[in-house]
Amino acid sequence: MARKLAVIGAGLMGSGIAQVSAQAGWDVVLRDVTDEALKRGTDGIKASYDKFVAKGKLEAHDADAALARITATTDLDAVADADVVVEAVFEKLEIKHEIFRALDKLVKDEAILASNTSAIPITKIAAATERPERVVGTHFFSPVPMMQLCELVRGYKTSDETLATARDFAESVGKTCIVVNRDVAGFVTTRLICALVVEAAKLHESGVASAEDIDLACKLGFGHAMGPLATADLTGVDILLHATNNIYTESQDEKFAAPESMRRMVDAGDIGRKSGQGFYKH
């Protein structure tokens, strides 16, 4: 089993993937474009390990060993000997294309290139490379150390071997996988949450029910841990709007057409917990 991982992007998702992988014994290169971004990422990883140690879920020496397995760098060339590379940068196809074009020239032939995208078709990302059969989606969930699911996405040309390697990697870091066999925008999970959030936002916009009651209906009626509007605030209304727009652009399916009120919230900066106001005040 391969044990060298490179993670591109030291934000919340990238640092989370690096954290669980190092804890599982992988040697990890964490790459971002600035030292500041890398410091934020590695500080977050250390703080998370410290919390697990304080709660008795991780031994201090294991946390120290895991941290020592992470190398932070601004040098993309550091991916050269990685067996698996996971891209976890902003959800913009142009940015991902730029990264995958560069990775294609740097990584070894047998390496697999994975994207943590939640909504962009893997086939579109793979098209920037000369090895589309070695490109796969590994959609982790936030916060990565706590959430068990990893959505594996097969692009149009992804090989069985690549999918199997991606599953081995995700399972080795403690995740349970589902497989998306047809590369539709938004895959399974993002399509489901976006459809639910859009309908909940429409019900809220038209005054059918309050945000609290819509969320309560989903929690008590369907057993959801969190209602769709509270989920939107936690994820970021802007992030979900962006994902919904991606899916709508690809599918032209009206159920992914976000209501105007959701767009105005983003225009106004009311994007959820991170701004102090979304569908709820925080």
mmCIF file of C-alpha atoms in Angstrom:
data_model
loop_
_atom_site.group_PDB
_atom_site.id
_atom_site.type_symbol
_atom_site.label_atom_id
_atom_site.label_comp_id
_atom_site.label_asym_id
_atom_site.label_seq_id
_atom_site.Cartn_x
_atom_site.Cartn_y
_atom_site.Cartn_z
ATOM 1 C CA MET A 1 0.000 0.000 0.000
ATOM 2 C CA ALA A 2 1.300 3.400 -1.016
ATOM 3 C CA ARG A 3 2.168 5.671 1.876
ATOM 4 C CA LYS A 4 3.263 9.032 0.421
ATOM 5 C CA LEU A 5 0.566 11.658 0.070
ATOM 6 C CA ALA A 6 0.642 15.211 -1.254
ATOM 7 C CA VAL A 7 -2.207 17.596 -0.430
ATOM 8 C CA ILE A 8 -2.569 20.749 -2.517
ATOM 9 C CA GLY A 9 -4.237 23.489 -0.496
ATOM 10 C CA ALA A 10 -3.832 24.000 3.268
ATOM 11 C CA GLY A 11 -7.314 25.363 3.941
ATOM 12 C CA LEU A 12 -9.919 23.696 6.143
ATOM 13 C CA MET A 13 -10.363 20.687 3.852
ATOM 14 C CA GLY A 14 -6.737 20.239 2.791
ATOM 15 C CA SER A 15 -5.373 20.500 6.319
ATOM 16 C CA GLY A 16 -8.076 18.084 7.532
ATOM 17 C CA ILE A 17 -7.118 15.512 4.896
ATOM 18 C CA ALA A 18 -3.442 15.958 5.810
ATOM 19 C CA GLN A 19 -4.300 15.549 9.499
ATOM 20 C CA VAL A 20 -6.176 12.242 9.230
ATOM 21 C CA SER A 21 -3.647 10.846 6.752
ATOM 22 C CA ALA A 22 -0.612 11.642 8.921
ATOM 23 C CA GLN A 23 -2.420 10.172 11.933
ATOM 24 C CA ALA A 24 -2.976 6.988 9.895
ATOM 25 C CA GLY A 25 0.736 6.700 9.129
ATOM 26 C CA TRP A 26 1.050 8.455 5.766
ATOM 27 C CA ASP A 27 3.993 10.747 5.061
ATOM 28 C CA VAL A 28 2.307 13.967 3.965
ATOM 29 C CA VAL A 29 3.481 16.953 1.935
ATOM 30 C CA LEU A 30 1.081 19.871 2.498
ATOM 31 C CA ARG A 31 1.483 22.510 -0.174
ATOM 32 C CA ASP A 32 0.033 26.003 -0.454
ATOM 33 C CA VAL A 33 1.111 29.197 -2.196
ATOM 34 C CA THR A 34 2.014 31.243 0.910
ATOM 35 C CA ASP A 35 3.792 30.550 4.188
ATOM 36 C CA GLU A 36 0.903 32.274 6.000
ATOM 37 C CA ALA A 37 -1.634 29.799 4.585
ATOM 38 C CA LEU A 38 0.637 26.896 5.539
ATOM 39 C CA LYS A 39 1.054 28.224 9.091
ATOM 40 C CA ARG A 40 -2.719 28.569 9.499
ATOM 41 C CA GLY A 41 -3.154 25.025 8.227
ATOM 42 C CA THR A 42 -0.480 23.404 10.384
ATOM 43 C CA ASP A 43 -1.531 25.414 13.473
ATOM 44 C CA GLY A 44 -5.074 24.122 12.923
ATOM 45 C CA ILE A 45 -3.826 20.541 12.664
ATOM 46 C CA LYS A 46 -1.811 20.865 15.874
ATOM 47 C CA ALA A 47 -4.769 22.408 17.708
ATOM 48 C CA SER A 48 -7.009 19.563 16.538
ATOM 49 C CA TYR A 49 -4.502 16.910 17.639
ATOM 50 C CA ASP A 50 -4.231 18.672 21.015
ATOM 51 C CA LYS A 51 -8.018 18.475 21.436
ATOM 52 C CA PHE A 52 -8.007 14.749 20.698
ATOM 53 C CA VAL A 53 -5.188 14.255 23.220
ATOM 54 C CA ALA A 54 -7.046 16.301 25.866
ATOM 55 C CA LYS A 55 -10.146 14.134 25.342
ATOM 56 C CA GLY A 56 -8.118 10.929 25.626
ATOM 57 C CA LYS A 57 -8.812 9.915 22.014
ATOM 58 C CA LEU A 58 -5.159 10.161 20.949
ATOM 59 C CA GLU A 59 -1.907 9.562 22.796
ATOM 60 C CA ALA A 60 0.414 12.596 22.988
ATOM 61 C CA HIS A 61 3.335 10.669 21.455
ATOM 62 C CA ASP A 62 1.109 9.544 18.558
ATOM 63 C CA ALA A 63 0.034 13.150 17.953
ATOM 64 C CA ASP A 64 3.669 14.279 17.950
ATOM 65 C CA ALA A 65 4.599 11.471 15.539
ATOM 66 C CA ALA A 66 1.723 12.352 13.211
ATOM 67 C CA LEU A 67 2.692 16.037 13.203
ATOM 68 C CA ALA A 68 6.278 15.062 12.380
ATOM 69 C CA ARG A 69 5.016 13.197 9.305
ATOM 70 C CA ILE A 70 3.657 16.444 7.794
ATOM 71 C CA THR A 71 5.977 18.616 5.705
ATOM 72 C CA ALA A 72 4.627 22.043 4.771
ATOM 73 C CA THR A 73 5.953 23.688 1.621
ATOM 74 C CA THR A 74 5.226 26.297 -1.049
ATOM 75 C CA ASP A 75 7.183 24.218 -3.583
ATOM 76 C CA LEU A 76 4.921 22.253 -5.936
ATOM 77 C CA ASP A 77 7.907 20.134 -7.019
ATOM 78 C CA ALA A 78 7.675 18.426 -3.604
ATOM 79 C CA VAL A 79 4.861 16.250 -5.016
ATOM 80 C CA ALA A 80 7.313 14.374 -7.259
ATOM 81 C CA ASP A 81 7.510 11.165 -5.189
ATOM 82 C CA ALA A 82 3.889 11.113 -3.951
ATOM 83 C CA ASP A 83 1.808 8.000 -4.585
ATOM 84 C CA VAL A 84 -1.473 9.885 -4.137
ATOM 85 C CA VAL A 85 -2.048 13.612 -4.687
ATOM 86 C CA VAL A 86 -5.248 15.233 -3.397
ATOM 87 C CA GLU A 87 -6.166 18.706 -4.665
ATOM 88 C CA ALA A 88 -8.252 20.735 -2.201
ATOM 89 C CA VAL A 89 -8.323 24.302 -3.531
ATOM 90 C CA PHE A 90 -11.098 26.769 -4.379
ATOM 91 C CA GLU A 91 -14.008 25.419 -6.456
ATOM 92 C CA LYS A 92 -13.061 27.090 -9.718
ATOM 93 C CA LEU A 93 -12.328 24.957 -12.774
ATOM 94 C CA GLU A 94 -9.632 27.330 -14.136
ATOM 95 C CA ILE A 95 -7.650 27.089 -10.884
ATOM 96 C CA LYS A 96 -7.975 23.306 -10.778
ATOM 97 C CA HIS A 97 -6.920 23.031 -14.434
ATOM 98 C CA GLU A 98 -3.797 25.063 -13.729
ATOM 99 C CA ILE A 99 -2.877 22.795 -10.812
ATOM 100 C CA PHE A 100 -3.613 19.523 -12.611
ATOM 101 C CA ARG A 101 -1.624 20.599 -15.681
ATOM 102 C CA ALA A 102 1.366 21.257 -13.408
ATOM 103 C CA LEU A 103 0.883 18.034 -11.414
ATOM 104 C CA ASP A 104 0.689 16.013 -14.624
ATOM 105 C CA LYS A 105 4.272 17.023 -15.446
ATOM 106 C CA LEU A 106 5.616 16.562 -11.913
ATOM 107 C CA VAL A 107 4.221 13.331 -10.455
ATOM 108 C CA LYS A 108 5.414 9.823 -11.268
ATOM 109 C CA ASP A 109 3.529 7.771 -13.855
ATOM 110 C CA GLU A 110 1.884 5.422 -11.367
ATOM 111 C CA ALA A 111 0.620 8.185 -9.034
ATOM 112 C CA ILE A 112 -3.077 8.931 -8.858
ATOM 113 C CA LEU A 113 -4.395 12.487 -9.000
ATOM 114 C CA ALA A 114 -7.470 13.091 -6.864
ATOM 115 C CA SER A 115 -9.713 16.104 -6.422
ATOM 116 C CA ASN A 116 -11.693 16.975 -3.308
ATOM 117 C CA THR A 117 -14.195 18.931 -5.428
ATOM 118 C CA SER A 118 -17.809 18.704 -4.276
ATOM 119 C CA ALA A 119 -19.545 19.818 -7.479
ATOM 120 C CA ILE A 120 -17.248 20.043 -10.539
ATOM 121 C CA PRO A 121 -17.283 16.974 -12.830
ATOM 122 C CA ILE A 122 -14.079 14.954 -12.488
ATOM 123 C CA THR A 123 -13.985 14.450 -16.264
ATOM 124 C CA LYS A 124 -13.622 18.219 -16.747
ATOM 125 C CA ILE A 125 -10.733 18.358 -14.259
ATOM 126 C CA ALA A 126 -9.042 15.266 -15.762
ATOM 127 C CA ALA A 127 -9.161 16.831 -19.235
ATOM 128 C CA ALA A 128 -6.274 19.113 -18.216
ATOM 129 C CA THR A 129 -3.979 16.078 -17.897
ATOM 130 C CA GLU A 130 -2.422 13.493 -20.195
ATOM 131 C CA ARG A 131 -3.542 10.759 -17.785
ATOM 132 C CA PRO A 132 -7.343 11.049 -17.327
ATOM 133 C CA GLU A 133 -7.477 7.366 -16.386
ATOM 134 C CA ARG A 134 -5.386 8.204 -13.276
ATOM 135 C CA VAL A 135 -7.709 11.011 -12.097
ATOM 136 C CA VAL A 136 -10.470 10.396 -9.537
ATOM 137 C CA GLY A 137 -12.707 12.307 -7.139
ATOM 138 C CA THR A 138 -12.144 11.900 -3.393
ATOM 139 C CA HIS A 139 -14.798 14.159 -1.856
ATOM 140 C CA PHE A 140 -14.186 14.341 1.900
ATOM 141 C CA PHE A 141 -16.583 16.022 4.317
ATOM 142 C CA SER A 142 -16.005 18.826 6.792
ATOM 143 C CA PRO A 143 -14.678 18.655 9.424
ATOM 144 C CA VAL A 144 -12.557 15.864 7.944
ATOM 145 C CA PRO A 145 -11.333 14.449 11.308
ATOM 146 C CA MET A 146 -14.955 13.988 12.463
ATOM 147 C CA MET A 147 -16.914 13.061 9.313
ATOM 148 C CA GLN A 148 -16.729 9.437 8.222
ATOM 149 C CA LEU A 149 -17.871 9.690 4.609
ATOM 150 C CA CYS A 150 -15.708 9.921 1.489
ATOM 151 C CA GLU A 151 -17.445 10.101 -1.878
ATOM 152 C CA LEU A 152 -15.347 8.438 -4.601
ATOM 153 C CA VAL A 153 -16.122 9.749 -8.067
ATOM 154 C CA ARG A 154 -15.315 7.940 -11.279
ATOM 155 C CA GLY A 155 -14.590 10.301 -14.175
ATOM 156 C CA TYR A 156 -15.454 9.283 -17.740
ATOM 157 C CA LYS A 157 -11.990 7.710 -18.176
ATOM 158 C CA THR A 158 -11.077 6.784 -14.575
ATOM 159 C CA SER A 159 -9.673 3.246 -14.489
ATOM 160 C CA ASP A 160 -10.807 0.506 -12.107
ATOM 161 C CA GLU A 161 -7.266 0.417 -10.702
ATOM 162 C CA THR A 162 -7.344 4.152 -9.917
ATOM 163 C CA LEU A 163 -10.718 3.838 -8.198
ATOM 164 C CA ALA A 164 -9.440 0.879 -6.152
ATOM 165 C CA THR A 165 -6.304 2.820 -5.112
ATOM 166 C CA ALA A 166 -8.460 5.797 -4.088
ATOM 167 C CA ARG A 167 -10.670 3.495 -2.003
ATOM 168 C CA ASP A 168 -7.614 1.926 -0.333
ATOM 169 C CA PHE A 169 -6.330 5.400 0.520
ATOM 170 C CA ALA A 170 -9.653 6.695 1.901
ATOM 171 C CA GLU A 171 -10.299 3.538 3.917
ATOM 172 C CA SER A 172 -6.738 3.582 5.274
ATOM 173 C CA VAL A 173 -7.417 7.014 6.831
ATOM 174 C CA GLY A 174 -10.600 5.752 8.466
ATOM 175 C CA LYS A 175 -13.289 6.731 5.963
ATOM 176 C CA THR A 176 -16.281 4.803 4.640
ATOM 177 C CA CYS A 177 -16.725 5.213 0.889
ATOM 178 C CA ILE A 178 -19.598 5.463 -1.519
ATOM 179 C CA VAL A 179 -18.905 5.250 -5.258
ATOM 180 C CA VAL A 180 -20.340 7.643 -7.833
ATOM 181 C CA ASN A 181 -20.277 5.615 -11.051
ATOM 182 C CA ARG A 182 -21.499 8.351 -13.403
ATOM 183 C CA ASP A 183 -19.760 11.707 -13.297
ATOM 184 C CA VAL A 184 -22.697 14.095 -12.865
ATOM 185 C CA ALA A 185 -22.129 17.603 -11.489
ATOM 186 C CA GLY A 186 -22.594 17.583 -7.717
ATOM 187 C CA PHE A 187 -22.240 13.777 -7.538
ATOM 188 C CA VAL A 188 -24.642 12.266 -4.966
ATOM 189 C CA THR A 189 -24.238 14.244 -1.762
ATOM 190 C CA THR A 190 -23.914 17.789 -3.121
ATOM 191 C CA ARG A 191 -26.913 17.261 -5.406
ATOM 192 C CA LEU A 192 -29.013 16.057 -2.481
ATOM 193 C CA ILE A 193 -28.050 18.865 -0.075
ATOM 194 C CA CYS A 194 -28.308 21.555 -2.775
ATOM 195 C CA ALA A 195 -31.781 20.390 -3.829
ATOM 196 C CA LEU A 196 -32.875 20.380 -0.177
ATOM 197 C CA VAL A 197 -31.336 23.789 0.616
ATOM 198 C CA VAL A 198 -32.822 25.390 -2.534
ATOM 199 C CA GLU A 199 -36.326 24.098 -1.710
ATOM 200 C CA ALA A 200 -35.965 25.103 1.967
ATOM 201 C CA ALA A 201 -34.790 28.585 0.919
ATOM 202 C CA LYS A 202 -37.781 28.900 -1.456
ATOM 203 C CA LEU A 203 -40.198 27.909 1.319
ATOM 204 C CA HIS A 204 -38.540 30.456 3.609
ATOM 205 C CA GLU A 205 -38.497 33.198 0.942
ATOM 206 C CA SER A 206 -42.203 32.791 0.223
ATOM 207 C CA GLY A 207 -43.146 32.907 3.916
ATOM 208 C CA VAL A 208 -44.446 29.336 4.081
ATOM 209 C CA ALA A 209 -42.551 28.701 7.337
ATOM 210 C CA SER A 210 -39.734 30.124 9.444
ATOM 211 C CA ALA A 211 -36.150 28.916 9.080
ATOM 212 C CA GLU A 212 -36.400 27.331 12.540
ATOM 213 C CA ASP A 213 -39.560 25.385 11.667
ATOM 214 C CA ILE A 214 -38.254 24.220 8.282
ATOM 215 C CA ASP A 215 -35.108 22.879 9.958
ATOM 216 C CA LEU A 216 -37.112 21.342 12.821
ATOM 217 C CA ALA A 217 -39.285 19.523 10.282
ATOM 218 C CA CYS A 218 -36.191 17.916 8.720
ATOM 219 C CA LYS A 219 -34.680 17.015 12.093
ATOM 220 C CA LEU A 220 -37.792 15.513 13.661
ATOM 221 C CA GLY A 221 -39.556 14.315 10.497
ATOM 222 C CA PHE A 222 -36.574 12.838 8.655
ATOM 223 C CA GLY A 223 -34.057 12.250 11.441
ATOM 224 C CA HIS A 224 -31.527 14.735 10.034
ATOM 225 C CA ALA A 225 -28.856 15.792 12.534
ATOM 226 C CA MET A 226 -29.117 19.372 11.258
ATOM 227 C CA GLY A 227 -31.719 21.142 9.118
ATOM 228 C CA PRO A 228 -30.871 22.381 5.590
ATOM 229 C CA LEU A 229 -30.833 26.101 6.437
ATOM 230 C CA ALA A 230 -28.627 25.579 9.494
ATOM 231 C CA THR A 231 -26.389 23.444 7.247
ATOM 232 C CA ALA A 232 -26.233 26.299 4.723
ATOM 233 C CA ASP A 233 -25.140 28.688 7.479
ATOM 234 C CA LEU A 234 -22.488 26.238 8.709
ATOM 235 C CA THR A 235 -21.112 25.458 5.232
ATOM 236 C CA GLY A 236 -21.453 29.033 3.993
ATOM 237 C CA VAL A 237 -24.432 30.257 1.969
ATOM 238 C CA ASP A 238 -21.918 31.492 -0.628
ATOM 239 C CA ILE A 239 -20.290 28.048 -0.910
ATOM 240 C CA LEU A 240 -23.629 26.309 -1.367
ATOM 241 C CA LEU A 241 -24.820 28.920 -3.863
ATOM 242 C CA HIS A 242 -21.625 28.406 -5.869
ATOM 243 C CA ALA A 243 -22.127 24.613 -5.833
ATOM 244 C CA THR A 244 -25.781 24.966 -6.807
ATOM 245 C CA ASN A 245 -24.870 27.299 -9.673
ATOM 246 C CA ASN A 246 -22.300 24.751 -10.922
ATOM 247 C CA ILE A 247 -24.885 21.966 -10.906
ATOM 248 C CA TYR A 248 -27.539 24.136 -12.565
ATOM 249 C CA THR A 249 -25.108 25.224 -15.291
ATOM 250 C CA GLU A 250 -24.280 21.593 -16.057
ATOM 251 C CA SER A 251 -27.740 20.058 -15.703
ATOM 252 C CA GLN A 252 -30.156 22.908 -16.558
ATOM 253 C CA ASP A 253 -32.396 21.266 -13.948
ATOM 254 C CA GLU A 254 -34.731 23.887 -12.450
ATOM 255 C CA LYS A 255 -34.618 22.339 -8.992
ATOM 256 C CA PHE A 256 -31.056 23.675 -8.714
ATOM 257 C CA ALA A 257 -32.050 27.261 -9.596
ATOM 258 C CA ALA A 258 -31.388 29.087 -6.326
ATOM 259 C CA PRO A 259 -34.046 31.597 -5.201
ATOM 260 C CA GLU A 260 -33.324 35.299 -5.553
ATOM 261 C CA SER A 261 -33.276 35.823 -1.766
ATOM 262 C CA MET A 262 -30.331 33.410 -1.459
ATOM 263 C CA ARG A 263 -28.408 35.391 -4.091
ATOM 264 C CA ARG A 264 -29.188 38.683 -2.311
ATOM 265 C CA MET A 265 -27.961 37.232 1.005
ATOM 266 C CA VAL A 266 -24.609 36.468 -0.623
ATOM 267 C CA ASP A 267 -24.504 39.923 -2.284
ATOM 268 C CA ALA A 268 -25.070 41.486 1.145
ATOM 269 C CA GLY A 269 -22.420 39.337 2.846
ATOM 270 C CA ASP A 270 -24.938 37.404 4.988
ATOM 271 C CA ILE A 271 -23.244 34.095 4.309
ATOM 272 C CA GLY A 272 -23.761 32.250 7.597
ATOM 273 C CA ARG A 273 -21.722 31.556 10.689
ATOM 274 C CA LYS A 274 -18.504 33.025 9.330
ATOM 275 C CA SER A 275 -20.174 36.440 8.832
ATOM 276 C CA GLY A 276 -22.424 36.327 11.909
ATOM 277 C CA GLN A 277 -25.628 36.324 9.862
ATOM 278 C CA GLY A 278 -27.227 33.926 7.381
ATOM 279 C CA PHE A 279 -30.617 32.305 7.643
ATOM 280 C CA TYR A 280 -29.950 32.692 11.401
ATOM 281 C CA LYS A 281 -28.140 35.283 13.518
ATOM 282 C CA HIS A 282 -24.930 33.836 15.022
#
